PDB file of C-alpha atoms in Angstrom:
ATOM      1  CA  UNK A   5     -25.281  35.302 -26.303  1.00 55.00           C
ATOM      2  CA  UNK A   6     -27.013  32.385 -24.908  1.00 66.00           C
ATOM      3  CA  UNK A   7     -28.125  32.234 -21.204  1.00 84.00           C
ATOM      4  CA  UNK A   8     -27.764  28.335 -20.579  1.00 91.00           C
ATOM      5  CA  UNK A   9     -25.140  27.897 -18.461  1.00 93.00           C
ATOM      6  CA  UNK A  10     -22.581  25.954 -20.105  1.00 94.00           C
ATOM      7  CA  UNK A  11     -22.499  22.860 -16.690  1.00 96.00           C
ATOM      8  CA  UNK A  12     -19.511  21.267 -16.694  1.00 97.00           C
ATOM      9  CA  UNK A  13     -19.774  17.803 -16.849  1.00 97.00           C
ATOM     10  CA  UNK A  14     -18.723  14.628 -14.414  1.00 98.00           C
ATOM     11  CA  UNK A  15     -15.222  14.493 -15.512  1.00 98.00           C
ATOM     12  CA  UNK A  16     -14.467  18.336 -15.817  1.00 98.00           C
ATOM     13  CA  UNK A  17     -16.530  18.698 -12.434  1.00 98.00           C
ATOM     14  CA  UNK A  18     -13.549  16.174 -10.575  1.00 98.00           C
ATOM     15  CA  UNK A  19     -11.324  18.008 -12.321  1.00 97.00           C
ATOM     16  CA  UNK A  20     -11.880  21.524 -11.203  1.00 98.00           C
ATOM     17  CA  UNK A  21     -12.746  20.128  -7.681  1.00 98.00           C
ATOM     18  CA  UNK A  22      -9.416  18.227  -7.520  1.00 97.00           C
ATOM     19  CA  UNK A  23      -7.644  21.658  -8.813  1.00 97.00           C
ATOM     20  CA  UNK A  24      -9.524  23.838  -5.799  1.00 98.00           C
ATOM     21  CA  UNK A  25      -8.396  20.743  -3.403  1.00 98.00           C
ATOM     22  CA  UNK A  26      -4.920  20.820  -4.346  1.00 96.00           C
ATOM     23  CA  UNK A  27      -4.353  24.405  -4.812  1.00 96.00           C
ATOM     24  CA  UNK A  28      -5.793  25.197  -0.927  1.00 97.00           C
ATOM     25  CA  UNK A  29      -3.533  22.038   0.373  1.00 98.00           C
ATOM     26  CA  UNK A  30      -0.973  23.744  -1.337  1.00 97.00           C
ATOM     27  CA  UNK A  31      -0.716  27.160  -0.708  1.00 96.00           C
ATOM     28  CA  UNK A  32      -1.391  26.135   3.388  1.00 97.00           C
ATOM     29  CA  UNK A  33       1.295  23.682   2.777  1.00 97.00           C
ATOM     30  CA  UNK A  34       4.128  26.418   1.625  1.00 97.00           C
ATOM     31  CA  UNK A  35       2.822  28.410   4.322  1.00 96.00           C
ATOM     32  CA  UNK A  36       3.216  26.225   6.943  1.00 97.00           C
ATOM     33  CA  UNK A  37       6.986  25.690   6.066  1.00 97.00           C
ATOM     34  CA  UNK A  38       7.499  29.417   5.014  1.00 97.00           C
ATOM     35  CA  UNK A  39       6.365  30.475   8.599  1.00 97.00           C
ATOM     36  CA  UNK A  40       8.486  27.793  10.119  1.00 96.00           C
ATOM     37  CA  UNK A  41      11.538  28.024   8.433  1.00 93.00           C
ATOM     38  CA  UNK A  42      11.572  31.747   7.901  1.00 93.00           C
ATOM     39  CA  UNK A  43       8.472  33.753   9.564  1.00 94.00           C
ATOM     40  CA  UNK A  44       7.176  34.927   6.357  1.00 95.00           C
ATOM     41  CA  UNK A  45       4.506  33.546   4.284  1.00 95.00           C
ATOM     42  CA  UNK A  46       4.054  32.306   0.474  1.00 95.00           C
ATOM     43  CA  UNK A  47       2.871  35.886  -0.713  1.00 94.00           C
ATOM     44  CA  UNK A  48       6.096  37.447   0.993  1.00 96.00           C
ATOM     45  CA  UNK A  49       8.544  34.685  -0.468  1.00 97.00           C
ATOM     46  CA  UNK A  50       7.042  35.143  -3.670  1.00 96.00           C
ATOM     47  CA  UNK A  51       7.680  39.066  -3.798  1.00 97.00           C
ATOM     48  CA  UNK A  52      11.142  38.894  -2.913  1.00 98.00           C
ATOM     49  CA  UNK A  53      11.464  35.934  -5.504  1.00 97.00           C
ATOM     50  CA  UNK A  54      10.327  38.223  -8.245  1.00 97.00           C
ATOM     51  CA  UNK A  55      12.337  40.995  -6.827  1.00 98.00           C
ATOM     52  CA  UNK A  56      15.514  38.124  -6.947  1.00 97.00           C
ATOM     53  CA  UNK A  57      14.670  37.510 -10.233  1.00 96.00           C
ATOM     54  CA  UNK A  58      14.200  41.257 -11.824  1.00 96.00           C
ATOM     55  CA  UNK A  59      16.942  42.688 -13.861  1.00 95.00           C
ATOM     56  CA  UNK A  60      19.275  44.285 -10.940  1.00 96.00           C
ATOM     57  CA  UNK A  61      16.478  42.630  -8.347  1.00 97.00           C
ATOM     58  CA  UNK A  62      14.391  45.820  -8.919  1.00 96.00           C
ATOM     59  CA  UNK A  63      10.953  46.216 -10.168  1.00 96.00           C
ATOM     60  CA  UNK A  64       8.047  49.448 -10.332  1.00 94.00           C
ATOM     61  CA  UNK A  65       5.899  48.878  -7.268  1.00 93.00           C
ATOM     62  CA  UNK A  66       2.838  49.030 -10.888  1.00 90.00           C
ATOM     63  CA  UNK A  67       4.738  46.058 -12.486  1.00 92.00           C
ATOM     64  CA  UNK A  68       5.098  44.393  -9.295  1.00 95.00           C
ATOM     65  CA  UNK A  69       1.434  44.427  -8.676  1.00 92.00           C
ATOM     66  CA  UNK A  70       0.691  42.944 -11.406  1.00 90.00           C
ATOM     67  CA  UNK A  71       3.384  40.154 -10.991  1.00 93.00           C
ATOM     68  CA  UNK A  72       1.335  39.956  -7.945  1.00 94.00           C
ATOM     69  CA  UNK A  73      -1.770  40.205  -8.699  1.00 90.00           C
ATOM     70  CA  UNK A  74      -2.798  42.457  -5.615  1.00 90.00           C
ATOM     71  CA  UNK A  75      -3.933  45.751  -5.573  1.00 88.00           C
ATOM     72  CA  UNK A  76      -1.289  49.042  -5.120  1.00 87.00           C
ATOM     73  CA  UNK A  77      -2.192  49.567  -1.425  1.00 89.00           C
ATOM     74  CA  UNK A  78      -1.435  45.841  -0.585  1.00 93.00           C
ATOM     75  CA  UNK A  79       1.785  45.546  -2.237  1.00 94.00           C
ATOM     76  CA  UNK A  80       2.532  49.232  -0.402  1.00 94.00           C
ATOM     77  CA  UNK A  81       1.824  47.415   2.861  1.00 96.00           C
ATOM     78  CA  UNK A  82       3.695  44.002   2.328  1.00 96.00           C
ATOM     79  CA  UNK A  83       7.147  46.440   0.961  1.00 97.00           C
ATOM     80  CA  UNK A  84       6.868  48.367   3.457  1.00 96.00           C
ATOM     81  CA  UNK A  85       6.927  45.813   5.946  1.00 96.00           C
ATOM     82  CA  UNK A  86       9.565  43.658   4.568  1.00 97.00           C
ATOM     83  CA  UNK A  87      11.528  47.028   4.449  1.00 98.00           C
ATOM     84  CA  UNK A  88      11.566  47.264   8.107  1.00 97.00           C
ATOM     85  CA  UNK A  89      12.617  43.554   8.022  1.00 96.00           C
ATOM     86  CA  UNK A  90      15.553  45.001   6.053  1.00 98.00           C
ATOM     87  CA  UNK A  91      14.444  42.729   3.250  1.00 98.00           C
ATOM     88  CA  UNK A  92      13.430  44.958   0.762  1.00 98.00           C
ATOM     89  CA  UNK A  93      14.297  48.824   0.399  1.00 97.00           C
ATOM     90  CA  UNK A  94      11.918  51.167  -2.133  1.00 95.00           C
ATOM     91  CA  UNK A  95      13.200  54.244  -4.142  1.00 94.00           C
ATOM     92  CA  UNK A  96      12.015  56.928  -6.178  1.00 93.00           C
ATOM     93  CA  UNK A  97      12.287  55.671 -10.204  1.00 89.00           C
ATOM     94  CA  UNK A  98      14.528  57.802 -12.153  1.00 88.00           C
ATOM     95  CA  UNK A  99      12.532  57.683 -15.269  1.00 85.00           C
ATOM     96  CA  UNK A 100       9.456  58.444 -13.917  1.00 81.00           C
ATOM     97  CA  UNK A 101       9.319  61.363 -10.966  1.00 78.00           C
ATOM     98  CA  UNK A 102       6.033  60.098  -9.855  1.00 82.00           C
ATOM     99  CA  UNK A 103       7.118  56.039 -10.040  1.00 86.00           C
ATOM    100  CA  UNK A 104       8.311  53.514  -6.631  1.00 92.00           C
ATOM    101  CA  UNK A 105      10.922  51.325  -7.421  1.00 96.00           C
ATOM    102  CA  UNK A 106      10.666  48.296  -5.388  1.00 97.00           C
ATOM    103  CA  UNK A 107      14.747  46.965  -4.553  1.00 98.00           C
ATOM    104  CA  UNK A 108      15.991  43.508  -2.734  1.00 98.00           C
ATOM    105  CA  UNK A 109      18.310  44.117  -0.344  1.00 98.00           C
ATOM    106  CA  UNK A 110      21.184  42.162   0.518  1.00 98.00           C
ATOM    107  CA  UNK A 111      19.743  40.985   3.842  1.00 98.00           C
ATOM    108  CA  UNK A 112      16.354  39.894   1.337  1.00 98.00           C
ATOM    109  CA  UNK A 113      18.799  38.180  -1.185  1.00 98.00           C
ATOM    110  CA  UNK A 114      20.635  35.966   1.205  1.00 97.00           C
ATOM    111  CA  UNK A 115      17.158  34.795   3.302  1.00 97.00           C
ATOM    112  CA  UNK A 116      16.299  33.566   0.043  1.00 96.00           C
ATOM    113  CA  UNK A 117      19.587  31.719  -0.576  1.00 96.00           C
ATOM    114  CA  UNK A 118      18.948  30.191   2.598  1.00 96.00           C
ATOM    115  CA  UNK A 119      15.213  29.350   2.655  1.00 96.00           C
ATOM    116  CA  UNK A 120      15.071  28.463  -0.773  1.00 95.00           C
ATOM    117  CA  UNK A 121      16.820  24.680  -0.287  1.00 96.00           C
ATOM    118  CA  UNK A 122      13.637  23.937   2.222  1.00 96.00           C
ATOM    119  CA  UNK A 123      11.277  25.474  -0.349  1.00 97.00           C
ATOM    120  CA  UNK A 124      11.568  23.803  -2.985  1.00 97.00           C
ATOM    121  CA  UNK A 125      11.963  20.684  -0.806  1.00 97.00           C
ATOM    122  CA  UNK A 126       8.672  21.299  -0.192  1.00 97.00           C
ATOM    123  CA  UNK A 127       7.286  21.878  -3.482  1.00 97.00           C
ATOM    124  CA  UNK A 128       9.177  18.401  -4.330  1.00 98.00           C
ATOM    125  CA  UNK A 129       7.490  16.581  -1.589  1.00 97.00           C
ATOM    126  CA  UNK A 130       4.232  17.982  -2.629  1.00 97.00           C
ATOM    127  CA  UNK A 131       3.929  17.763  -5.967  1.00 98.00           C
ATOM    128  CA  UNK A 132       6.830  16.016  -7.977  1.00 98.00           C
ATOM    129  CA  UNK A 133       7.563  13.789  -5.896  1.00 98.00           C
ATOM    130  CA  UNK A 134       3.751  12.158  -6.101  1.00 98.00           C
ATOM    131  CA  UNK A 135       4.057  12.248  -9.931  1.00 98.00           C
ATOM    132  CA  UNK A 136       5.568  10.373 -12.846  1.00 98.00           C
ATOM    133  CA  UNK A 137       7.203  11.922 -15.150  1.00 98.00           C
ATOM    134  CA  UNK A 138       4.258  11.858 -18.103  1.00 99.00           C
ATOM    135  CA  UNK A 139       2.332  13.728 -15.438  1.00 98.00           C
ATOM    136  CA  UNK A 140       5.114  16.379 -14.829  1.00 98.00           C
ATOM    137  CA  UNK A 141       5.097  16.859 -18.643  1.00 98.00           C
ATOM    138  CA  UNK A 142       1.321  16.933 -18.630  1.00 98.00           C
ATOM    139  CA  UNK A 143       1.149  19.174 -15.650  1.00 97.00           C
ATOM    140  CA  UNK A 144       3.289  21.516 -17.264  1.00 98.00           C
ATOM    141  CA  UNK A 145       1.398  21.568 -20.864  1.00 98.00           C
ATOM    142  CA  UNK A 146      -1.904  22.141 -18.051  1.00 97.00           C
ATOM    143  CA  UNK A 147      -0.600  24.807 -16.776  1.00 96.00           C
ATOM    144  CA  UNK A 148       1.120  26.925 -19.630  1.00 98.00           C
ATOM    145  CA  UNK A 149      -2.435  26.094 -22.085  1.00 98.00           C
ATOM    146  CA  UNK A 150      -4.255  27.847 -18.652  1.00 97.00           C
ATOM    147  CA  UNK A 151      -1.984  30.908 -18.185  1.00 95.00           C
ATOM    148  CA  UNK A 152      -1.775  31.550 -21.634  1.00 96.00           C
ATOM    149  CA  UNK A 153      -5.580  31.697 -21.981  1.00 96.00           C
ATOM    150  CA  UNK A 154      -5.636  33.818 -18.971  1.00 92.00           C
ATOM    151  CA  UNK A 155      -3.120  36.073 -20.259  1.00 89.00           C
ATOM    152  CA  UNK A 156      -4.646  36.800 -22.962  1.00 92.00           C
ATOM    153  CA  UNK A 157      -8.295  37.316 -21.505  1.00 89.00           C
ATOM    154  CA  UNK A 158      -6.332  40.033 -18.887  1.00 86.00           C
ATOM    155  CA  UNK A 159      -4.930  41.399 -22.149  1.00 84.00           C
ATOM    156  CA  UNK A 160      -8.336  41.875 -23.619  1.00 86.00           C
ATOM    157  CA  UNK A 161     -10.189  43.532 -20.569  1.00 80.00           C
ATOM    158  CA  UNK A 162     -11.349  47.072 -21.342  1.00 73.00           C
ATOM    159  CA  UNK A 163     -12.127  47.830 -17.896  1.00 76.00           C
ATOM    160  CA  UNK A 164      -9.113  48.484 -15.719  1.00 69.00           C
ATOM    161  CA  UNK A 165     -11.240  48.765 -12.741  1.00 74.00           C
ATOM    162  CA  UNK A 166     -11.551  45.078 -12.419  1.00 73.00           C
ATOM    163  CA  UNK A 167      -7.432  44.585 -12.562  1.00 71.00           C
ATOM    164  CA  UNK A 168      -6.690  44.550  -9.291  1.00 70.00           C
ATOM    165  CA  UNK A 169      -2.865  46.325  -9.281  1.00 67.00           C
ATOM    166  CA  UNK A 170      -5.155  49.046 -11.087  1.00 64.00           C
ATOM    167  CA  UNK A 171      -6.811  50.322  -8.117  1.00 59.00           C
ATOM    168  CA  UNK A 172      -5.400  52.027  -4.955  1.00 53.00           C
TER     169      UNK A 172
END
């Protein structure tokens, strides 16, 4: 394996710096109107939106973290305190003794029918709103050629240590 660093170059270099720009702006951005519009930030909204979208809006606290991509203790932490928000509720899974079950409640599945309007109003402002259509198609190529690659690197790592919803 060669040890020159592979640099990237003018072009890729504004790219990656606009990506680092844009993602910060953009994750403070849904924040901002999480907090104001419902008191909960982007990482909360996101659980209970992959709670809303689970088969029967439940999920294993394992698969969950790795939805996530947060360890087992932080995911712990965030259900347990959107369970005393009433938001989400956790139970033992039947299939496996030892397993969490992570469950949106009815009180978690009608915030997000109400917050979710001003959500993705915000995502609209933000992004799609700002681009034309040939760059929504091209954003969207960007992003799935990205994931997949990353999907399949996470696929290929032999040490679990460095998966984050692996450790405690």
């Amino acid at each position: 394996m060669s040890t020159t660093p592979r640099w990237l170059n003018a072009e890729e270099r504004r790219a990656w710096l606009a990506y680092i720009d844009f993602s910060t702006l953009l994750n403070d951005h849904l924040n901002r109107q999480l907090r104001r519009d419902a008191g909960m930030t982007h990482a909360d909204y996101s659980l209970l939106a992959h709670l809303s979208s689970a088969p029967d809006q439940v999920l294993g606290m394992s698969e969950l973290a790795q939805r996530l991509k947060i360890t087992r203790s932080r995911l712990t932490h965030a259900v347990n305190r959107l369970r005393e928000a009433g938001l989400v509720d956790r139970r033992e899974d039947p299939a496996d003794g030892r397993g969490q079950l992570a469950v949106l409640t009815d009180r978690g599945r009608n915030l997000l029918d109400e917050i979710a309007p001003g959500h993705v109003e915000a995502v609209r402002r933000a992004v799609f709103d700002v681009l034309t259509p040939e760059q929504v198609r091209q954003f969207a190529e960007i992003g799935e050629a990205v994931s997949d690659a990353l999907h399949r690197a996470e696929a290929a790592e032999t040490d679990p240590t460095v998966l984050p919803w692996r450790r405690r």
